[in-house]
PDB file of C-alpha atoms and ligand atoms in Angstrom:
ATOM      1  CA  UNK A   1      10.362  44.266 -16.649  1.00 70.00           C
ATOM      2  CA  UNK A   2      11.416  47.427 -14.283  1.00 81.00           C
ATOM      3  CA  UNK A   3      15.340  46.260 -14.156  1.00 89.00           C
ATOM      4  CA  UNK A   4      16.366  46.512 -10.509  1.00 92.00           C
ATOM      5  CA  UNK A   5      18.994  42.987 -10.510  1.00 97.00           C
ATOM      6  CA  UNK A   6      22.448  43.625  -9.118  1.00 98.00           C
ATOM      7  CA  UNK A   7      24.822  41.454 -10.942  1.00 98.00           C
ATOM      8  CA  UNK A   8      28.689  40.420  -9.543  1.00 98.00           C
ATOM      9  CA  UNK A   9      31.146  39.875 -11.979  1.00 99.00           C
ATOM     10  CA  UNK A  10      34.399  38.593 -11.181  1.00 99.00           C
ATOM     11  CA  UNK A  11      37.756  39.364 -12.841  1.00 98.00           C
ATOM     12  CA  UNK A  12      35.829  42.745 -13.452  1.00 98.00           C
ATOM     13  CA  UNK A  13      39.338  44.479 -14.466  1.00 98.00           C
ATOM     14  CA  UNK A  14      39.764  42.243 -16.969  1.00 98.00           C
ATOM     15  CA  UNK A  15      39.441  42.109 -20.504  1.00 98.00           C
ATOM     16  CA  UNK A  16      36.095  40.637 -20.742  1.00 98.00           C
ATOM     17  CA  UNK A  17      34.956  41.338 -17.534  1.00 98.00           C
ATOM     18  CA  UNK A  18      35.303  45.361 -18.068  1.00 98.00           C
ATOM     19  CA  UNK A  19      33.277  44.881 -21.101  1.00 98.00           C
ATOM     20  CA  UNK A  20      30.955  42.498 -19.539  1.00 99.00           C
ATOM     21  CA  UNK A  21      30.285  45.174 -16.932  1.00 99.00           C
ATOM     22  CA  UNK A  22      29.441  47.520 -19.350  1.00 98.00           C
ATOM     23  CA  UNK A  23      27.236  45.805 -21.151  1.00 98.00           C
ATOM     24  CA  UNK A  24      25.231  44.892 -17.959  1.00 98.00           C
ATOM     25  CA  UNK A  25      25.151  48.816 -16.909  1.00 98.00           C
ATOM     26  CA  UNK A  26      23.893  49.762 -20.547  1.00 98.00           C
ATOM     27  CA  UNK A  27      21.190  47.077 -19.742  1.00 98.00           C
ATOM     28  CA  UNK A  28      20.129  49.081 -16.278  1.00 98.00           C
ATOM     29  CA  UNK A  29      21.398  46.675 -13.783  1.00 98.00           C
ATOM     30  CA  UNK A  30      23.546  47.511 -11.298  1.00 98.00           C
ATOM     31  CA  UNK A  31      27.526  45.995 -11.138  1.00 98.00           C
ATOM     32  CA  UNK A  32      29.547  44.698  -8.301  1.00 98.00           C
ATOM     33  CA  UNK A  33      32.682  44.537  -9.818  1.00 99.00           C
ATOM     34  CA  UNK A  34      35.268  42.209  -8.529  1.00 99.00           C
ATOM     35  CA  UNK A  35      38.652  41.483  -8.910  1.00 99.00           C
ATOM     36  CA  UNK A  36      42.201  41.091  -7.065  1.00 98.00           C
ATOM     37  CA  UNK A  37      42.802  44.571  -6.988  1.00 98.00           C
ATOM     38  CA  UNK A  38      40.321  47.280  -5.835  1.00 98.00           C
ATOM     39  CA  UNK A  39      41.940  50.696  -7.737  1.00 98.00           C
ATOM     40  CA  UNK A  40      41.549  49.033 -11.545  1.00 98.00           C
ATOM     41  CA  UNK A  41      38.090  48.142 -10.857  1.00 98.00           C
ATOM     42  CA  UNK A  42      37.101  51.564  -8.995  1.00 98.00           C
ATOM     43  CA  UNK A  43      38.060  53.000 -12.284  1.00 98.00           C
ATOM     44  CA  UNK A  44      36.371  50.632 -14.729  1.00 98.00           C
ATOM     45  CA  UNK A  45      33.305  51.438 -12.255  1.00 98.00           C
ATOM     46  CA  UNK A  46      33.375  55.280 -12.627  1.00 98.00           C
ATOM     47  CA  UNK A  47      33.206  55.287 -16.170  1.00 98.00           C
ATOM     48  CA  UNK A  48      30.049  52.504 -16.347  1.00 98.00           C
ATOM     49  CA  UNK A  49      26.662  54.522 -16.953  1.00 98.00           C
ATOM     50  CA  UNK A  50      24.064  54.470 -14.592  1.00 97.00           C
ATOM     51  CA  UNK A  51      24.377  54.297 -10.792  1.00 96.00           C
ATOM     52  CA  UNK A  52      24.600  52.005  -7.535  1.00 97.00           C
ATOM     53  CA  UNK A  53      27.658  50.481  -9.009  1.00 98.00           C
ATOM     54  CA  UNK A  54      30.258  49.067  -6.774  1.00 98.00           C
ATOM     55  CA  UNK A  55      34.097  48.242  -6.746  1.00 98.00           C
ATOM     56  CA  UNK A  56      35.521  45.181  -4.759  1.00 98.00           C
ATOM     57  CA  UNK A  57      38.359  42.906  -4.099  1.00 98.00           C
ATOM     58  CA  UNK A  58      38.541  39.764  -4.214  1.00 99.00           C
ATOM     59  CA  UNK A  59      40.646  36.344  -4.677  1.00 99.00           C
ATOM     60  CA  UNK A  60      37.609  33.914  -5.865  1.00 99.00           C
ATOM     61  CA  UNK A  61      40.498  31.279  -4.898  1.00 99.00           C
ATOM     62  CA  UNK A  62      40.460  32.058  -1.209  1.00 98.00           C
ATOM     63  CA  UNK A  63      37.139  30.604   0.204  1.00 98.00           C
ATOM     64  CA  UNK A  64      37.323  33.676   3.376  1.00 98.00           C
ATOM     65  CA  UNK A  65      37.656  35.962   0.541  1.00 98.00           C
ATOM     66  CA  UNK A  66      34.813  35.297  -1.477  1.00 98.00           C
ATOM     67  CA  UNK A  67      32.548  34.852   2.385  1.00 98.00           C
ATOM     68  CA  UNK A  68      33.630  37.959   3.089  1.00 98.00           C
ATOM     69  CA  UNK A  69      32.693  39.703   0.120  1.00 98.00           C
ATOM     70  CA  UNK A  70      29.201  38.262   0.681  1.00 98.00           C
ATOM     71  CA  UNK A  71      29.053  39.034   3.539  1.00 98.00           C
ATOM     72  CA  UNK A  72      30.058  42.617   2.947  1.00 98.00           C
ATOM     73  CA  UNK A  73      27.122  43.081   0.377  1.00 98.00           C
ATOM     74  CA  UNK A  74      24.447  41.734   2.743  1.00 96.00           C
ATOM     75  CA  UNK A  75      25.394  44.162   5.327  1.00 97.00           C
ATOM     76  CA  UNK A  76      24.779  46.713   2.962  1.00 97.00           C
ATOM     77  CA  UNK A  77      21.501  45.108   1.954  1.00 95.00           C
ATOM     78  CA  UNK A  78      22.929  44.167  -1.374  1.00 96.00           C
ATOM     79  CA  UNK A  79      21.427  40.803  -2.846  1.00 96.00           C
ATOM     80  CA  UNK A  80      22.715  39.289  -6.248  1.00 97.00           C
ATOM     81  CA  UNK A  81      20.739  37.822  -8.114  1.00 97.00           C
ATOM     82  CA  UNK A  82      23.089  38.166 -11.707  1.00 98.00           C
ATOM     83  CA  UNK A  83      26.743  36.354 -10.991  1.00 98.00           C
ATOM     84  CA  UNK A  84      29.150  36.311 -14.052  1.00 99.00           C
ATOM     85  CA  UNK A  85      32.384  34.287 -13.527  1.00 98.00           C
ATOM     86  CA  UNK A  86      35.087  35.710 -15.660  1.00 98.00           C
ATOM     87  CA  UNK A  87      38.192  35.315 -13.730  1.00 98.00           C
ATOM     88  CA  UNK A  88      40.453  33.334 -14.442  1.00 98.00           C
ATOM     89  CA  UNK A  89      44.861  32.514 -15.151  1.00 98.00           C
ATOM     90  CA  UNK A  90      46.034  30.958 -17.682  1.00 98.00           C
ATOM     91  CA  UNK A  91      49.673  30.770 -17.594  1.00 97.00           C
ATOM     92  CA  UNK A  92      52.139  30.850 -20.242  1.00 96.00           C
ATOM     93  CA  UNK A  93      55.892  29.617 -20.438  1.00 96.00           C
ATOM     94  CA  UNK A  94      58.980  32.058 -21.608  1.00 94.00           C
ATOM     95  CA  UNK A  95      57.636  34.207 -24.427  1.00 92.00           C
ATOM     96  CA  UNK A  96      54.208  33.119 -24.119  1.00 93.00           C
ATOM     97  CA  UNK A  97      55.009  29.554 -24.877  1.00 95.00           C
ATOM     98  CA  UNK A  98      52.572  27.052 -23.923  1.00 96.00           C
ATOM     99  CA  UNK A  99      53.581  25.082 -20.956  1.00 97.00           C
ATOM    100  CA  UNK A 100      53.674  21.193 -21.506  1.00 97.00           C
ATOM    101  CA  UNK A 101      52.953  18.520 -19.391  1.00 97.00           C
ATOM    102  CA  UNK A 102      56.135  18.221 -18.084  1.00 97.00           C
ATOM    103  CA  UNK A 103      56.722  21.921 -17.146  1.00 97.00           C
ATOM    104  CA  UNK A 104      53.472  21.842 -15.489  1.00 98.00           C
ATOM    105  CA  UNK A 105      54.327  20.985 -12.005  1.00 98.00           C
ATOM    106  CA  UNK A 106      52.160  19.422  -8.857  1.00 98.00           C
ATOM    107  CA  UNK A 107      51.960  23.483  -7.742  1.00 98.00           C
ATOM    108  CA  UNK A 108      50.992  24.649 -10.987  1.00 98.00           C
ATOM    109  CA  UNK A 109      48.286  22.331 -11.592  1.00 98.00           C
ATOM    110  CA  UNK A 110      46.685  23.339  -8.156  1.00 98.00           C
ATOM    111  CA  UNK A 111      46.847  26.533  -8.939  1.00 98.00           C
ATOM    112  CA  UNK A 112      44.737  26.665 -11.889  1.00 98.00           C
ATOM    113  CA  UNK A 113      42.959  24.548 -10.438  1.00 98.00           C
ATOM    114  CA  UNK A 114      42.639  26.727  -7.419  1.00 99.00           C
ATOM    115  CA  UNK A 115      41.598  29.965  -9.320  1.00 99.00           C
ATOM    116  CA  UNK A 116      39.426  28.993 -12.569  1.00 98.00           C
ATOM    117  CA  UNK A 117      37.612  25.354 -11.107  1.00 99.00           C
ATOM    118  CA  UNK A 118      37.461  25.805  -7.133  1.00 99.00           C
ATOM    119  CA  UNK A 119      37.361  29.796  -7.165  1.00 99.00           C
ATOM    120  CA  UNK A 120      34.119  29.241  -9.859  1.00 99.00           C
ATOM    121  CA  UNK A 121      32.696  26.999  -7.069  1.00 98.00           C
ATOM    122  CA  UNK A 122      33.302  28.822  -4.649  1.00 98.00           C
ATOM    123  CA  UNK A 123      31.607  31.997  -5.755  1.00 99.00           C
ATOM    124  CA  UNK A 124      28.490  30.070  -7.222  1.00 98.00           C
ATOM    125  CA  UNK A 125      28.129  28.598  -3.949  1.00 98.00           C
ATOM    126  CA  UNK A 126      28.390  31.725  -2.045  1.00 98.00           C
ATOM    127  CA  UNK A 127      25.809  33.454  -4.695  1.00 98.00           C
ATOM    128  CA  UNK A 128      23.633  30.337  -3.955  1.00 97.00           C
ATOM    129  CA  UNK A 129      23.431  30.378  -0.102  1.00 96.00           C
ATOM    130  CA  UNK A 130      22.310  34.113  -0.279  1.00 95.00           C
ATOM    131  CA  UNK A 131      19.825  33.998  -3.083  1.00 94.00           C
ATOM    132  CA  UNK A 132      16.392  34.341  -2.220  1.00 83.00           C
ATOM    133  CA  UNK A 133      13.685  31.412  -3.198  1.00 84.00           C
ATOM    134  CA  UNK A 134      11.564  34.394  -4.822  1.00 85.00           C
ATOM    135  CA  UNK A 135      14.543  35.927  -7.184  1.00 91.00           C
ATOM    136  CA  UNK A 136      13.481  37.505 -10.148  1.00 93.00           C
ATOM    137  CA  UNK A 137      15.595  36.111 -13.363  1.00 96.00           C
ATOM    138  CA  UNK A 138      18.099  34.666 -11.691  1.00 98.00           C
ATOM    139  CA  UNK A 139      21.290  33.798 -13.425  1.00 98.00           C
ATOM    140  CA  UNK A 140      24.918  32.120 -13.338  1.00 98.00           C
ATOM    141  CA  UNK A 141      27.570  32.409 -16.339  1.00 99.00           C
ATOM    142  CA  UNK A 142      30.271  30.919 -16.177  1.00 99.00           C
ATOM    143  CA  UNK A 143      33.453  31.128 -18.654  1.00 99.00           C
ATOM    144  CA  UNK A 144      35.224  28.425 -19.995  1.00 98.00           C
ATOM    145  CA  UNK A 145      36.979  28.278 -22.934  1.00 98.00           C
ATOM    146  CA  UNK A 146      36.877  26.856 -26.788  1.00 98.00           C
ATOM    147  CA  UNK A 147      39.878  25.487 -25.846  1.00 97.00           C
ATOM    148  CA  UNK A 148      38.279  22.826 -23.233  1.00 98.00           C
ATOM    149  CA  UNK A 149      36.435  21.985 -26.131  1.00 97.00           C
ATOM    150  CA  UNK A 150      39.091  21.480 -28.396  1.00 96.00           C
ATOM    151  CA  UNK A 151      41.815  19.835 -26.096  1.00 95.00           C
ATOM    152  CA  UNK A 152      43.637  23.642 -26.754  1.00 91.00           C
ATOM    153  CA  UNK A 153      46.181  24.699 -28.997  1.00 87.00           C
ATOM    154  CA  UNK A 154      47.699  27.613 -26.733  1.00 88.00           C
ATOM    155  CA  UNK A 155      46.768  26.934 -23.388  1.00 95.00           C
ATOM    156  CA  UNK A 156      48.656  24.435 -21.056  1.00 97.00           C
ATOM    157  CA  UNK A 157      47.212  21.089 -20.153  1.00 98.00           C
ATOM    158  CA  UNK A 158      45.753  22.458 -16.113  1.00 98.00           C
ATOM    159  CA  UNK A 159      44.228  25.430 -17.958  1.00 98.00           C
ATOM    160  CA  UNK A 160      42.273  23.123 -20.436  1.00 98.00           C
ATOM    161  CA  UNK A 161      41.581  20.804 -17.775  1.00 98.00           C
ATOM    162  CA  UNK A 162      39.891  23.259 -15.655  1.00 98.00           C
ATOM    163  CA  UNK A 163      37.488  25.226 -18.111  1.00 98.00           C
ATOM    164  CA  UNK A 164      36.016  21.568 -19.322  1.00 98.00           C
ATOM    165  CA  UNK A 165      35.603  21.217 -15.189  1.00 98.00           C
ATOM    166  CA  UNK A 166      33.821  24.619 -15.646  1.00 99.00           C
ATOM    167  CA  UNK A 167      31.321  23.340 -18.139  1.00 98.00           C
ATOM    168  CA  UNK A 168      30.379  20.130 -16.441  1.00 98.00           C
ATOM    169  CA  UNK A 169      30.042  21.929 -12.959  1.00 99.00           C
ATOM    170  CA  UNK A 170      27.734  24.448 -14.696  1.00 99.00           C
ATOM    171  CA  UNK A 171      25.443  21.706 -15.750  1.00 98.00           C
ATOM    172  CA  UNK A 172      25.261  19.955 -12.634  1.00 98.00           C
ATOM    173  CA  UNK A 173      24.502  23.405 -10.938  1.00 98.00           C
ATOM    174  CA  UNK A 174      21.723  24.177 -13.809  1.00 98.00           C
ATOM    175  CA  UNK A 175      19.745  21.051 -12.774  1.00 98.00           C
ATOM    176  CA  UNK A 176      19.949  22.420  -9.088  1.00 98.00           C
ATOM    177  CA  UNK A 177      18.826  25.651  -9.637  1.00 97.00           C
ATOM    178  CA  UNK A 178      16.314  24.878 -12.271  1.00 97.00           C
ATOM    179  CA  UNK A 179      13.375  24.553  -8.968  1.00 96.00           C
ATOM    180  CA  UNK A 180      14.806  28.119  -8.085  1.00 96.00           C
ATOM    181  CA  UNK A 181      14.056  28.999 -11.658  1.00 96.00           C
ATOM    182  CA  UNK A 182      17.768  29.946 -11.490  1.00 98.00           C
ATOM    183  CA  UNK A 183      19.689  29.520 -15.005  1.00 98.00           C
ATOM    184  CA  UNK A 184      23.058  28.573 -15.344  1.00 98.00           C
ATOM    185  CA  UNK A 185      24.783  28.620 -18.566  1.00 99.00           C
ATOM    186  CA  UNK A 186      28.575  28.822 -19.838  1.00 99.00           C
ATOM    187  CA  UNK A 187      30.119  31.525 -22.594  1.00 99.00           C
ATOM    188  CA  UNK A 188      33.069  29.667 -23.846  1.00 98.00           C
ATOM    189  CA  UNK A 189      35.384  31.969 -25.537  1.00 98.00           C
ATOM    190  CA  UNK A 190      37.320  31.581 -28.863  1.00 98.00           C
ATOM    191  CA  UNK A 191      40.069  34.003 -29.095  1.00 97.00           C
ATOM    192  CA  UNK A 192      39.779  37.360 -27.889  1.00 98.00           C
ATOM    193  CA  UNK A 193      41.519  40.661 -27.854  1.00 98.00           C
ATOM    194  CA  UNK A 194      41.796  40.785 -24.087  1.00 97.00           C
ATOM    195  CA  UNK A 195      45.274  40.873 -21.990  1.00 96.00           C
ATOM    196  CA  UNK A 196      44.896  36.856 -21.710  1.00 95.00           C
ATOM    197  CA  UNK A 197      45.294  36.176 -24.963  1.00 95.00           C
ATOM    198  CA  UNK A 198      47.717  39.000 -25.488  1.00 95.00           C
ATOM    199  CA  UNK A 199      50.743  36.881 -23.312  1.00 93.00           C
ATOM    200  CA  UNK A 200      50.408  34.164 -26.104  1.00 92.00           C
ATOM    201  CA  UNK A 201      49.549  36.022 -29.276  1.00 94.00           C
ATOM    202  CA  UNK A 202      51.167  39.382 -30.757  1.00 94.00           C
ATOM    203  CA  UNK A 203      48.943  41.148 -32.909  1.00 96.00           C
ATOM    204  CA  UNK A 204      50.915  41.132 -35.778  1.00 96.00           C
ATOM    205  CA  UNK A 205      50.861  36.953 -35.571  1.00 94.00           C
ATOM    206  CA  UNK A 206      47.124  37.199 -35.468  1.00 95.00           C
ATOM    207  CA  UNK A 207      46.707  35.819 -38.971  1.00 95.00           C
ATOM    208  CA  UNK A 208      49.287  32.930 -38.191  1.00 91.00           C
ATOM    209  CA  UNK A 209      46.339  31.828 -35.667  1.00 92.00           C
ATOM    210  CA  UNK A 210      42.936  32.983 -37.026  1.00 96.00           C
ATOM    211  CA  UNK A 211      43.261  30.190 -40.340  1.00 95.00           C
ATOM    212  CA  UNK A 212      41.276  27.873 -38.653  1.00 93.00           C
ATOM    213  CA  UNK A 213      38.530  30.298 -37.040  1.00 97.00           C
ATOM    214  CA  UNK A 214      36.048  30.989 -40.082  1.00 98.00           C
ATOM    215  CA  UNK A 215      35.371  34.141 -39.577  1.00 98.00           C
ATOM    216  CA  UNK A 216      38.764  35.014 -39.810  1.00 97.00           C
ATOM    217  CA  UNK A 217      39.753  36.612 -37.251  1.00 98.00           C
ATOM    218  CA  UNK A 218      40.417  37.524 -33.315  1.00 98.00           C
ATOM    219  CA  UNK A 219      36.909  38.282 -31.388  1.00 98.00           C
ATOM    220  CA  UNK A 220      36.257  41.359 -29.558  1.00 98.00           C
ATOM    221  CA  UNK A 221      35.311  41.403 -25.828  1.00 98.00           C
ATOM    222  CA  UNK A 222      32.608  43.251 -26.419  1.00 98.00           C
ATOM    223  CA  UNK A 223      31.069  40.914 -28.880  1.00 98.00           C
ATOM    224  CA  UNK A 224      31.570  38.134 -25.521  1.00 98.00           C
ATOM    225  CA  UNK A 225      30.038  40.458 -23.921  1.00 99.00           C
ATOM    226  CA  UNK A 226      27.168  40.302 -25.755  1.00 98.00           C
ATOM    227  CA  UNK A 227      26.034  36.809 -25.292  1.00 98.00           C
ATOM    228  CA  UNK A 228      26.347  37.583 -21.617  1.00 99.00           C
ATOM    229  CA  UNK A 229      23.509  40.349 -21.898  1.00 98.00           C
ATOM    230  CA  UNK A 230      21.167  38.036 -23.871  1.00 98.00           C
ATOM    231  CA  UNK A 231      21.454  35.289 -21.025  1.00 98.00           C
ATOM    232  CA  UNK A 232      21.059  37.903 -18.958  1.00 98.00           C
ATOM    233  CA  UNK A 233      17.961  39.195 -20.320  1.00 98.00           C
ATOM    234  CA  UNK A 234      14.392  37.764 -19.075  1.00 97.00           C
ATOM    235  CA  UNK A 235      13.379  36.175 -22.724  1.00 97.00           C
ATOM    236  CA  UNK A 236      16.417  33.660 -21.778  1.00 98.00           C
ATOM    237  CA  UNK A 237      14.701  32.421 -19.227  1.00 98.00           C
ATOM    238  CA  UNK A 238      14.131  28.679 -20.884  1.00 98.00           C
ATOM    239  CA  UNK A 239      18.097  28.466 -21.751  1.00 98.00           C
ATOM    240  CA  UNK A 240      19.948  26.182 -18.669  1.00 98.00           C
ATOM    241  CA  UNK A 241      22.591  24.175 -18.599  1.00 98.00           C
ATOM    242  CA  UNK A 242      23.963  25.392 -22.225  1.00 98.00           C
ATOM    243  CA  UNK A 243      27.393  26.289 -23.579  1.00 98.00           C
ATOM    244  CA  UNK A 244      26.861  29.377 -25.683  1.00 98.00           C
ATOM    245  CA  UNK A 245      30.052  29.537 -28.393  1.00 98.00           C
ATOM    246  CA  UNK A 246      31.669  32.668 -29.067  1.00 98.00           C
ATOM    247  CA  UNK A 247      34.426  31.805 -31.013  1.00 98.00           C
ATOM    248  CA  UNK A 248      33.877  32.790 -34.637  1.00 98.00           C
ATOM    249  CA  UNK A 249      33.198  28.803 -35.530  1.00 98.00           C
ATOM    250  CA  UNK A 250      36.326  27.842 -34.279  1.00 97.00           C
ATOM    251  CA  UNK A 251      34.732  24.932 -32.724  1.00 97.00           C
ATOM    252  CA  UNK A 252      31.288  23.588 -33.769  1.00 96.00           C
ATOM    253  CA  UNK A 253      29.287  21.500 -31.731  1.00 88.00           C
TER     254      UNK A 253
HETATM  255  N1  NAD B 301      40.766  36.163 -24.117  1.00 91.53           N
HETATM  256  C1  NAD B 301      40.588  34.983 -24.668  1.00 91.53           C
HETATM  257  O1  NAD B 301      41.041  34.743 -25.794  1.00 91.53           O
HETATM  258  C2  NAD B 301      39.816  33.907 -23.935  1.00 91.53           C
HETATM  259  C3  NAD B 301      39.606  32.711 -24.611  1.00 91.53           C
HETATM  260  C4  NAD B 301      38.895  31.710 -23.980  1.00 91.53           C
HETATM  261  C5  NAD B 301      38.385  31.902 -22.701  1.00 91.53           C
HETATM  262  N2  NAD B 301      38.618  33.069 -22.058  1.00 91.53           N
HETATM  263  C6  NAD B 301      38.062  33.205 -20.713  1.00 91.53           C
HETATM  264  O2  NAD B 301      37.356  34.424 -20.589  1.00 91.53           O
HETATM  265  C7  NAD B 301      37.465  34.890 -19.233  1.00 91.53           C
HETATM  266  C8  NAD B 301      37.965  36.316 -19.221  1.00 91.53           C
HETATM  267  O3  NAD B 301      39.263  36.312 -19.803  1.00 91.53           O
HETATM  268  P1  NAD B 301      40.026  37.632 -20.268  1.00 91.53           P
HETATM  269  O4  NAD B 301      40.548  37.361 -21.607  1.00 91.53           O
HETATM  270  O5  NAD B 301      39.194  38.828 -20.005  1.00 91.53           O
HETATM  271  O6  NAD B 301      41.254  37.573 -19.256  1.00 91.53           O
HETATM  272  P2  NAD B 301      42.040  38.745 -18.505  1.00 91.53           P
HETATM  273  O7  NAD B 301      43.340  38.131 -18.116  1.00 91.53           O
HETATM  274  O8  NAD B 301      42.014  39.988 -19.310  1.00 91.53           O
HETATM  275  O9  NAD B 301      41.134  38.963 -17.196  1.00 91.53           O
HETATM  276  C9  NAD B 301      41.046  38.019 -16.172  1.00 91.53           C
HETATM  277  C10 NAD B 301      40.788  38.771 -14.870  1.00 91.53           C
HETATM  278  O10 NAD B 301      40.642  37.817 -13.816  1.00 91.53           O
HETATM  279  C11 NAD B 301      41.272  38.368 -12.672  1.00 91.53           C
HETATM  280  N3  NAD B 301      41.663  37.315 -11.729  1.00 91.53           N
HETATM  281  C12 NAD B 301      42.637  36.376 -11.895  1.00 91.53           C
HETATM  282  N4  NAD B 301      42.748  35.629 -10.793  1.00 91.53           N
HETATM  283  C13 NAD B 301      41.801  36.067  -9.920  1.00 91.53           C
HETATM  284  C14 NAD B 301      41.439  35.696  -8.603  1.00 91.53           C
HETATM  285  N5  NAD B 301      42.070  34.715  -7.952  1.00 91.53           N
HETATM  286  N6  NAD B 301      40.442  36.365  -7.996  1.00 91.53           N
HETATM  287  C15 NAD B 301      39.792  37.377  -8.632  1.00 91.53           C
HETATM  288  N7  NAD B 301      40.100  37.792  -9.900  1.00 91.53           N
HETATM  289  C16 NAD B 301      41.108  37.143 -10.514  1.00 91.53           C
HETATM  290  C17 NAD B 301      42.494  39.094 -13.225  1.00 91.53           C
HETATM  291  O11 NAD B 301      43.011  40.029 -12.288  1.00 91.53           O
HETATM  292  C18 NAD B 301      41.939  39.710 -14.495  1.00 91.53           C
HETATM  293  O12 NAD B 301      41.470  41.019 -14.283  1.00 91.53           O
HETATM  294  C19 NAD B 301      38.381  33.911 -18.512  1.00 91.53           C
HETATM  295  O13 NAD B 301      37.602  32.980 -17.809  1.00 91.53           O
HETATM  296  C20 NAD B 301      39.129  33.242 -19.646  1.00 91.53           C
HETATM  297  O14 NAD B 301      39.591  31.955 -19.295  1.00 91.53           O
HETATM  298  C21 NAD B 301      39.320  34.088 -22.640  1.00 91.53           C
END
C-alpha cells in the first residue's frame, strides 16, 4: 500500500506520544500532533522525518476544543483516518504519593474523569463524524493502562477507574466501526520511562518496583510505540476490539 493516512495523536508532547509520532512518520504517514501546548509539539514536529506534519493545541477535555480542531483540519482539507489517544493525567499526592480514596475529592474525580474517559470520547467521536465511509485502514488506539487491569499499585483510585472506562468504551466503539471496517484497539501500558511515571518513580527506586514485572525492568516509550505501528499497519486489519499488553508481563491475561 502507497501510505498517504494522516494520523492525530493526542498528548503528542508527551512521553509516549513524541515517540508514538515518530514511529508513525518513520512508517510514511503524516502526524497531527496534539497537545495543550502548541510550542512543545511544534518542536517534536520539526525533528519527525518526512513531511506534511502538523502541530496543534488542544484540551481533548473541552468538547469546543476538540470541534474546533476538526474543524480546523477540514478547512485545510485534512481528513484522519489514524487517531491515537495518548493523553492523559494521572495525578500524584506530595512526593509522588498515590492519592487515596479519601484525598480524592468530588473535583478530582471529575477531572480525571474529564481528561482520560470523556476527552477519549470526545475525540473518537469527533474522528468518527468526519471519517469517510470509503477510508482506507482506518484505525482508533486508545491508551489505558496495566494498572486498570490490575486495580493499580501507583495510580489513585479516578485514574484506575478511568483507563478500565477506556477499555470498555474501545470495545463498544470496535463493534461500531467494524461495518466501516474501522479498528479500534487499546495499548495498555506497564511502566514506562515517560514524565508520567517519572512524578511517582525515581530512577534509582526502579528496582524497588520492577520485582514483579518479569522482564525486569521499566519499558521504553519507544517499545509502546511499537505496538502502535503494528495496529497501525494494514496486515492488522482483522485485530478489533483488543487490548494489546505492553507491560513486560506485568499483567497476563
Ligand atoms: N508512562 C507510564 O508508565 C504509563 C503507564 C500506563 C499507561 N500510560 C498511559 O500512556 C499514555 C501516555 O502517557 P505518558 O507516560 O506519555 O504521559 P506524559 O505525561 O508523558 O504525556 C501525557 C501528555 O498528555 C497531555 N495532556 C494532558 N492533558 C491533556 C488535555 N486535556 N488535552 C490534551 N493533551 C493533554 C500532556 O500535556 C502530556 O504531553 C497515557 O494515556 C497514560 O495514561 C502510561
Amino acid at each position: 500500500m502507497t501510505e498517504n493516512r494522516i494520523a492525530l495523536v493526542t498528548g503528542a508532547a508527551g512521553g509516549i506520544g513524541q515517540a508514538v509520532c515518530r514511529a508513525l512518520a518513520e512508517q510514511g504517514l503524516q502526524v497531527v500532533l496534539a497537545d495543550l501546548e502548541l510550542a512543545p509539539v511544534q518542536a517534536v514536529m520539526e525533528s519527525l522525518p518526512g513531511h506534511g506534519h502538523r502541530a496543534a493545541s488542544v484540551d481533548i477535555s473541552n468538547v469546543a476544543s476538540v470541534e474546533q480542531l476538526f474543524a480546523s483540519l477540514l478547512d485545510d482539507g485534512v481528513q484522519v483516518s489514524v487517531l491515537v489517544n495518548t493523553a492523559a493525567i494521572s495525578p500524584v499526592g506530595e512526593g509522588g504519593a498515590v492519592i487515596d480514596v479519601k484525598g480524592t475529592t468530588p473535583e478530582l474525580w471529575e477531572k480525571v474523569f474529564a481528561v482520560n474517559a470523556f476527552g477519549t470520547y470526545a475525540v473518537c467521536r469527533a474522528f468518527v463524524m468526519q471519517v469517510g465511509d470509503n477510508t482506507q485502514h482506518g484505525r482508533i488506539i486508545n491508551f489505558a493502562s496495566t494498572g486498570a487491569q490490575l486495580g493499580g499499585y501507583r495510580s489513585c483510585t479516578a485514574y484506575v477507574a478511568s483507563k478500565a472506562a477506556v477499555i470498555a468504551f474501545t470495545k463498544a466503539l470496535a463493534r461500531e466501526m467494524a461495518p466501516l471496517n474501522i479498528t479500534a484497539n487499546v495499548v495498555s501500558p506497564g511502566l514506562i520511562d515517560t514524565p508520567m511515571l517519572r512524578t511517582r518513580l525515581a530512577p534509582e527506586d526502579d528496582h524497588k518496583s520492577v520485582g514483579l514485572v518479569p522482564l525486569s525492568r521499566v519499558g521504553l516509550p519507544e517499545e509502546v510505540a511499537a505496538a502502535v505501528s503494528y495496529l497501525v499497519e494494514p496486515k492488522a486489519a482483522y485485530v478489533t476490539g483488543s487490548t494489546l499488553d505492553v507491560n513486560g508481563g506485568y499483567y497476563m491475561v
